[in-house]
Coordinates of C-alpha atoms and ligand atoms in Angstrom, one line a residue:
X17 CA 158.3 -31.1 -61.5
X18 CA 160.4 -30.7 -64.4
X19 CA 160.1 -34.6 -66.6
X20 CA 164.1 -35.1 -66.4
X21 CA 163.1 -35.1 -62.4
X22 CA 160.6 -37.8 -62.1
X23 CA 161.9 -41.4 -61.7
X24 CA 165.4 -40.3 -59.9
X25 CA 166.3 -38.9 -56.6
X26 CA 169.4 -37.8 -58.5
X27 CA 168.5 -34.0 -59.1
X28 CA 169.9 -33.3 -62.3
X29 CA 172.3 -29.7 -61.6
X30 CA 172.4 -26.8 -64.6
X31 CA 170.0 -28.9 -66.3
X32 CA 168.9 -26.2 -68.5
X33 CA 172.6 -24.4 -69.2
X34 CA 173.9 -27.7 -70.1
X35 CA 171.6 -28.2 -72.2
X36 CA 172.2 -24.8 -74.3
X37 CA 175.3 -25.4 -73.8
X38 CA 175.6 -29.0 -75.8
X39 CA 173.3 -26.8 -78.2
X40 CA 170.9 -30.0 -78.4
X41 CA 168.9 -30.5 -81.8
X42 CA 167.3 -32.8 -83.1
X43 CA 168.6 -35.7 -85.1
X44 CA 171.7 -35.2 -83.1
X45 CA 174.1 -37.9 -81.4
X46 CA 175.4 -36.9 -77.8
X47 CA 177.8 -39.2 -75.3
X48 CA 177.0 -38.6 -71.7
X49 CA 180.6 -40.2 -70.0
X50 CA 178.5 -40.1 -66.9
X51 CA 174.6 -41.2 -67.4
X52 CA 173.7 -42.1 -63.4
X53 CA 170.0 -42.1 -62.9
X54 CA 169.7 -40.5 -66.9
X55 CA 168.5 -37.4 -65.5
X56 CA 170.9 -35.1 -68.8
X57 CA 170.7 -37.9 -70.7
X58 CA 166.7 -37.8 -70.5
X59 CA 166.1 -34.2 -71.5
X60 CA 169.3 -34.8 -74.2
X61 CA 167.5 -37.3 -75.6
X62 CA 163.3 -34.6 -75.3
X63 CA 165.6 -32.6 -77.5
X64 CA 167.4 -34.1 -79.9
X65 CA 163.9 -35.8 -80.5
X66 CA 163.5 -36.9 -83.6
X67 CA 165.9 -38.7 -84.8
X68 CA 168.4 -37.7 -81.7
X69 CA 171.1 -40.7 -80.8
X70 CA 172.5 -41.0 -77.0
X71 CA 175.5 -43.5 -75.8
X72 CA 175.3 -43.1 -72.2
X73 CA 178.0 -44.8 -70.4
X74 CA 179.1 -45.0 -66.2
X75 CA 181.6 -47.1 -64.3
X76 CA 178.7 -47.8 -61.4
X77 CA 176.1 -51.1 -63.3
X78 CA 173.6 -49.9 -60.7
X79 CA 174.0 -46.1 -62.4
X80 CA 172.8 -48.4 -65.7
X81 CA 169.8 -49.3 -64.1
X82 CA 168.7 -46.8 -63.3
X83 CA 169.7 -44.9 -66.3
X84 CA 167.5 -48.3 -68.4
X85 CA 164.5 -47.8 -66.0
X86 CA 164.6 -43.5 -66.6
X87 CA 166.0 -44.1 -70.0
X88 CA 163.1 -46.1 -71.7
X89 CA 160.6 -44.7 -73.5
X90 CA 163.7 -43.6 -75.2
X91 CA 164.5 -47.4 -75.6
X92 CA 165.7 -47.1 -79.1
X93 CA 167.4 -44.3 -79.1
X94 CA 169.5 -45.0 -76.2
X95 CA 173.0 -47.1 -76.0
X96 CA 173.6 -47.6 -72.3
X97 CA 177.8 -49.2 -71.4
X98 CA 178.7 -50.0 -68.2
X99 CA 182.4 -49.0 -68.5
X100 CA 185.1 -46.3 -67.4
X101 CA 184.7 -43.2 -69.1
X102 CA 188.7 -44.2 -69.4
X103 CA 187.9 -45.9 -72.5
X104 CA 185.8 -42.8 -73.7
X105 CA 187.4 -43.8 -77.1
X106 CA 187.5 -47.4 -77.4
X107 CA 183.4 -47.2 -76.0
X108 CA 182.7 -45.2 -79.3
X109 CA 185.0 -46.7 -81.7
X110 CA 183.6 -50.4 -80.6
X111 CA 180.0 -49.5 -80.6
X112 CA 180.0 -47.1 -83.7
X113 CA 179.2 -44.0 -82.3
X114 CA 181.5 -41.0 -84.4
X115 CA 181.5 -38.5 -84.7
X116 CA 179.3 -36.8 -82.5
X117 CA 177.7 -33.4 -81.6
X118 CA 178.2 -33.3 -78.1
X119 CA 179.6 -34.9 -74.6
X120 CA 179.1 -34.0 -71.6
X121 CA 180.5 -35.6 -68.4
X122 CA 179.1 -34.9 -65.3
X123 CA 181.6 -35.7 -62.5
X124 CA 181.5 -36.8 -58.9
X125 CA 179.1 -39.5 -57.6
X126 CA 175.4 -39.0 -57.3
X127 CA 172.3 -38.3 -54.4
X128 CA 171.8 -42.1 -55.3
X129 CA 175.4 -43.2 -54.6
X130 CA 176.4 -41.4 -51.9
X131 CA 173.1 -41.8 -50.1
X132 CA 173.1 -45.8 -51.2
X133 CA 174.0 -46.7 -47.5
X134 CA 176.1 -49.9 -48.0
X135 CA 178.6 -47.8 -50.4
X136 CA 180.6 -46.2 -47.9
X137 CA 181.0 -42.2 -49.6
X138 CA 179.0 -41.0 -46.7
X139 CA 180.0 -40.5 -43.7
X140 CA 175.9 -40.3 -42.4
X141 CA 175.2 -44.1 -42.2
X142 CA 178.0 -46.4 -41.4
X143 CA 179.2 -48.7 -43.9
X144 CA 182.1 -50.6 -45.3
X145 CA 185.2 -48.4 -46.6
X146 CA 184.2 -48.9 -50.2
X147 CA 183.7 -45.5 -52.1
X148 CA 184.4 -47.7 -55.4
X149 CA 181.9 -47.0 -58.7
X150 CA 182.6 -50.1 -59.9
X151 CA 182.4 -52.7 -57.4
X152 CA 183.8 -55.2 -59.4
X153 CA 187.6 -52.7 -59.2
X154 CA 189.8 -54.9 -56.8
X155 CA 190.9 -51.5 -54.7
X156 CA 188.5 -50.4 -52.2
X157 CA 188.6 -47.2 -49.4
X158 CA 189.5 -50.0 -47.0
X159 CA 192.6 -51.2 -48.6
X160 CA 194.3 -47.5 -49.3
X161 CA 193.4 -46.6 -45.2
X162 CA 194.7 -49.8 -44.2
X163 CA 198.3 -50.8 -46.7
X164 CA 199.7 -47.1 -47.8
X165 CA 202.4 -46.0 -46.4
X166 CA 201.9 -42.6 -43.6
X167 CA 203.3 -40.3 -45.8
X168 CA 201.2 -42.3 -48.8
X169 CA 198.7 -40.9 -46.4
X170 CA 199.8 -37.5 -46.1
X171 CA 200.0 -36.8 -50.0
X172 CA 196.5 -38.3 -50.8
X173 CA 195.0 -36.1 -48.1
X174 CA 196.7 -33.4 -48.6
X175 CA 196.9 -33.1 -52.4
X176 CA 193.4 -34.8 -53.3
X177 CA 191.6 -33.2 -50.5
X178 CA 193.2 -29.8 -49.9
X179 CA 193.4 -30.8 -46.1
X180 CA 196.0 -28.8 -44.2
X181 CA 195.8 -30.9 -41.4
X182 CA 197.2 -34.4 -43.3
X183 CA 199.8 -34.9 -41.2
X184 CA 198.0 -35.1 -38.4
X185 CA 195.0 -37.2 -39.8
X186 CA 197.6 -39.3 -41.4
X187 CA 199.2 -40.8 -38.0
X188 CA 196.1 -41.1 -36.7
X189 CA 195.0 -43.6 -39.5
X190 CA 198.3 -45.5 -39.1
X191 CA 198.1 -45.4 -35.3
X192 CA 194.5 -46.5 -35.4
X193 CA 194.5 -49.4 -38.2
X194 CA 192.3 -51.8 -38.8
X195 CA 189.5 -49.0 -39.9
X196 CA 187.2 -50.8 -41.9
X197 CA 184.0 -48.5 -41.2
X198 CA 183.3 -45.0 -42.8
X199 CA 182.2 -43.7 -39.2
X200 CA 185.1 -44.9 -37.8
X201 CA 187.5 -42.7 -39.9
X202 CA 184.9 -40.1 -39.9
X203 CA 186.2 -40.1 -35.4
X204 CA 189.7 -40.6 -36.3
X205 CA 189.4 -37.9 -38.6
X206 CA 187.6 -35.4 -35.8
X207 CA 190.1 -36.7 -33.3
X208 CA 193.0 -35.7 -35.7
X209 CA 191.9 -32.2 -36.7
X210 CA 190.0 -31.4 -33.2
X211 CA 187.5 -29.6 -33.5
X212 CA 184.1 -28.8 -35.4
X213 CA 185.0 -25.9 -38.3
X214 CA 181.2 -24.2 -39.1
X215 CA 179.5 -26.3 -40.9
X216 CA 181.2 -28.5 -43.3
X217 CA 182.2 -31.6 -41.6
X218 CA 185.9 -31.9 -40.4
X219 CA 185.8 -35.5 -42.3
X220 CA 185.0 -34.1 -45.9
X221 CA 188.1 -33.3 -47.4
X222 CA 190.3 -37.2 -46.5
X223 CA 186.0 -39.1 -47.6
X224 CA 186.9 -36.9 -50.7
X225 CA 190.3 -37.3 -51.0
X226 CA 190.0 -41.7 -50.7
X227 CA 187.4 -41.4 -53.0
X228 CA 189.0 -39.7 -55.7
X229 CA 192.0 -42.0 -54.7
X230 CA 190.1 -44.7 -55.4
X231 CA 188.6 -44.3 -58.5
X232 CA 191.8 -42.9 -59.8
X233 CA 189.0 -39.5 -61.2
X234 CA 191.5 -36.9 -61.5
X235 CA 194.1 -39.1 -63.9
X236 CA 191.0 -40.5 -65.6
X237 CA 189.3 -37.3 -65.7
X238 CA 192.5 -36.2 -67.8
X239 CA 192.8 -39.2 -70.6
X240 CA 188.8 -38.4 -70.8
X241 CA 189.3 -35.3 -71.8
X242 CA 191.8 -35.7 -74.4
X243 CA 189.5 -38.7 -76.0
X244 CA 186.7 -36.4 -75.8
X245 CA 188.4 -34.4 -78.6
X246 CA 189.4 -36.9 -80.8
X247 CA 185.1 -37.6 -81.4
X248 CA 183.7 -34.4 -81.6
X249 CA 183.0 -33.2 -84.9
X250 CA 182.9 -29.9 -86.7
X251 CA 181.1 -27.7 -84.4
X252 CA 180.5 -30.2 -81.4
X253 CA 180.7 -29.7 -78.2
X254 CA 181.9 -30.6 -75.2
X255 CA 180.4 -29.9 -71.7
X256 CA 182.1 -30.3 -68.4
X257 CA 180.4 -30.4 -64.7
X258 CA 182.6 -30.3 -62.1
X259 CA 183.0 -30.2 -57.8
X260 CA 185.5 -29.0 -56.6
X261 CA 188.8 -27.0 -57.5
X262 CA 190.9 -29.7 -58.5
X263 CA 188.4 -31.3 -61.2
X264 CA 187.9 -27.6 -62.1
X265 CA 191.6 -26.6 -62.5
X266 CA 191.7 -29.8 -65.0
X267 CA 189.2 -29.0 -67.1
X268 CA 190.1 -24.9 -67.4
X269 CA 193.7 -26.0 -68.1
X270 CA 192.9 -28.5 -70.8
X271 CA 190.4 -26.0 -72.8
X272 CA 192.5 -23.3 -72.6
X273 CA 195.0 -25.1 -73.7
X274 CA 193.2 -26.4 -76.7
X275 CA 192.2 -23.0 -77.4
X276 CA 195.4 -21.5 -77.8
X277 CA 197.7 -21.9 -81.2
X278 CA 201.3 -21.8 -79.8
X279 CA 202.2 -22.8 -76.8
X280 CA 205.8 -23.0 -76.9
X281 CA 207.4 -21.2 -73.3
X282 CA 207.5 -17.2 -73.3
X283 CA 209.9 -15.8 -74.9
X284 CA 210.5 -18.6 -77.5
X285 CA 211.7 -16.2 -80.7
X286 CA 210.2 -19.3 -84.1
X287 CA 207.3 -20.8 -82.7
X288 CA 208.1 -24.4 -82.9
X289 CA 205.5 -26.5 -81.3
X290 CA 203.2 -26.0 -84.7
X291 CA 200.1 -26.4 -81.8
X292 CA 196.7 -25.6 -83.0
X293 CA 193.6 -24.8 -81.8
X294 CA 191.1 -27.1 -81.3
X295 CA 188.5 -25.9 -79.0
X296 CA 186.6 -22.6 -79.3
X297 CA 185.7 -21.4 -75.6
X298 CA 182.4 -20.7 -75.3
X299 CA 181.9 -18.6 -72.3
X300 CA 185.1 -17.1 -70.7
X301 CA 183.8 -17.8 -67.7
X302 CA 182.4 -20.5 -65.3
X303 CA 178.6 -20.4 -65.7
X304 CA 177.4 -21.8 -61.9
X305 CA 173.9 -22.6 -60.0
X306 CA 171.7 -20.2 -59.3
X307 CA 170.5 -19.0 -56.0
X308 CA 167.2 -20.1 -56.6
X309 CA 168.4 -23.4 -58.1
X310 CA 171.1 -24.1 -54.9
X311 CA 167.6 -23.4 -52.5
X312 CA 166.1 -27.0 -54.2
X313 CA 169.4 -28.7 -54.6
X314 CA 171.7 -27.7 -52.2
X315 CA 174.0 -30.1 -53.2
X316 CA 175.0 -28.3 -56.6
X317 CA 176.1 -25.2 -54.3
X318 CA 180.2 -26.1 -55.4
X319 CA 178.8 -27.1 -59.5
X320 CA 181.0 -25.5 -62.8
X321 CA 180.1 -25.8 -66.4
X322 CA 182.7 -25.6 -68.4
X323 CA 182.2 -25.8 -72.2
X324 CA 184.4 -25.3 -75.9
X325 CA 182.9 -26.1 -79.6
X326 CA 185.4 -28.2 -81.4
X327 CA 186.8 -26.8 -84.6
X328 CA 188.1 -28.4 -87.9
X329 CA 191.8 -26.9 -88.3
X330 CA 193.4 -26.9 -91.7
X331 CA 195.6 -28.6 -90.3
X332 CA 193.6 -31.2 -89.4
X333 CA 193.1 -31.4 -93.3
X334 CA 196.2 -31.7 -94.5
X335 CA 197.6 -34.5 -91.7
X336 CA 195.1 -36.6 -93.4
X337 CA 196.2 -38.1 -97.3
X338 CA 193.7 -37.0 -100.2
X339 CA 191.1 -39.6 -99.8
X340 CA 190.7 -37.7 -95.3
X341 CA 190.8 -34.5 -96.9
X342 CA 187.7 -34.6 -98.9
X343 CA 186.4 -36.8 -96.2
X344 CA 186.9 -34.5 -93.3
X345 CA 185.6 -31.1 -96.0
X346 CA 182.4 -33.3 -97.0
X347 CA 181.3 -34.7 -93.4
X348 CA 181.9 -30.8 -92.4
X349 CA 179.0 -30.1 -95.0
X350 CA 176.8 -33.0 -94.6
X351 CA 177.0 -32.3 -90.6
X352 CA 173.4 -31.5 -90.3
X353 CA 172.7 -34.0 -92.6
X354 CA 172.8 -37.4 -90.9
X355 CA 170.7 -39.5 -93.8
X356 CA 173.8 -38.3 -96.2
X357 CA 176.3 -38.3 -93.5
X358 CA 175.7 -42.5 -93.4
X359 CA 176.0 -42.7 -97.2
X360 CA 178.9 -40.8 -97.1
X361 CA 180.5 -43.0 -94.9
X362 CA 179.2 -46.6 -96.5
X363 CA 181.0 -44.7 -99.7
X364 CA 183.9 -44.5 -97.9
X365 CA 184.6 -47.8 -96.1
X366 CA 184.3 -49.3 -99.4
X367 CA 186.5 -47.1 -101.2
Ligands
SAM407 C1 176.4 -36.9 -60.7 S1 176.5 -38.4 -61.7 C2 175.9 -38.1 -62.7 C3 174.1 -38.0 -62.6 C4 173.8 -37.7 -64.5 N1 174.3 -36.3 -65.1 C5 172.4 -37.4 -63.7 O1 171.6 -36.4 -64.2 O2 171.1 -39.0 -63.4 C6 178.3 -39.4 -61.9 C7 178.0 -40.2 -62.9 O3 179.3 -40.9 -63.1 C8 180.2 -42.2 -62.8 N2 181.2 -41.5 -62.5 C9 182.2 -40.9 -61.9 N3 183.2 -41.4 -62.6 C10 182.9 -41.8 -63.8 C11 184.4 -43.0 -64.5 N4 185.3 -42.8 -64.3 N5 183.6 -43.5 -65.6 C12 182.1 -43.8 -65.6 N6 181.3 -42.9 -64.8 C13 181.6 -42.8 -63.8 C14 179.5 -41.9 -61.1 O4 179.2 -43.6 -61.5 C15 177.9 -41.2 -61.4 O5 176.7 -42.5 -62.0

């Protein structure tokens, strides 16, 4: 059994591939934006030792507790913060944790949340329709299901679930309201769709859609990616594991856009956008789990990993004043020497 699995029933997905994409190195500084029960975090800490540091973020306080337990052996190298990764930049600034060597987002939910019979993420257990990653957040799945207009439900189910039967499902939901339990909702969807297709339960897409709407998952992902790029040092790595096509499309577009030079509309005679590439794609194609991994952990079957490296462009430097140019260049040179970097940071902070 891999050390990262020992204290958790969530099996970290694409573990080796993630470590390779992050290029984890001793003494490095990493942010795990979705620390969960700490599977990937533990492997990062193992490989960045000695001297490595990790900031682990999770919106779910239960995940933070599990990570604390799982990462006990590394307690002097890890800082765990219960927050949404939409506040990534503010969190890193608050804890003076930047620039960093790598940022990981392993999206979606953990086995712990899916199996948690009271969380309402799954239709395998009857539970209150909750689906919040953070139980302090106001809006629950029951609020969305019971108070949205029919048109809004159609939009949510079609857009976030990519469900072709959105109209029939929304109509029946509105007719049968109030709906407060997972099994009640699953039965309504089954009735609306009218059949079981293959191995996938007909409520799967609707549950995904409502969960995405409750947690603003796509909006938060877009906002976090923009912040991540600002926090990466020279040659820092951004690694994202997604589990459905909506997430993957956002990650793919973001990385491709940031890896391009000019982004003026096709046919513009002279570049007016001035856009310069800030990322370099590590691989052109996504990394998928092997058949062996899928056999061992069937939940990982839809995982897709994308990774990119932060480039420091001349423009990054030119945009700054003289002191900052010197700082950016010195920082880049001192990158592999954290002690020198810390000394320089102190000098610049005093200047
Ligand atoms: C797939 S699990 C991560 C598992 C983790 N990599 C491990 O190896 O244990 C995803 C985690 O991301 C958290 N999460 C999802 N969206 C989040 C957000 N916007 N902000 C912070 N955490 C989030 C969930 O609560 C969940 O614990």
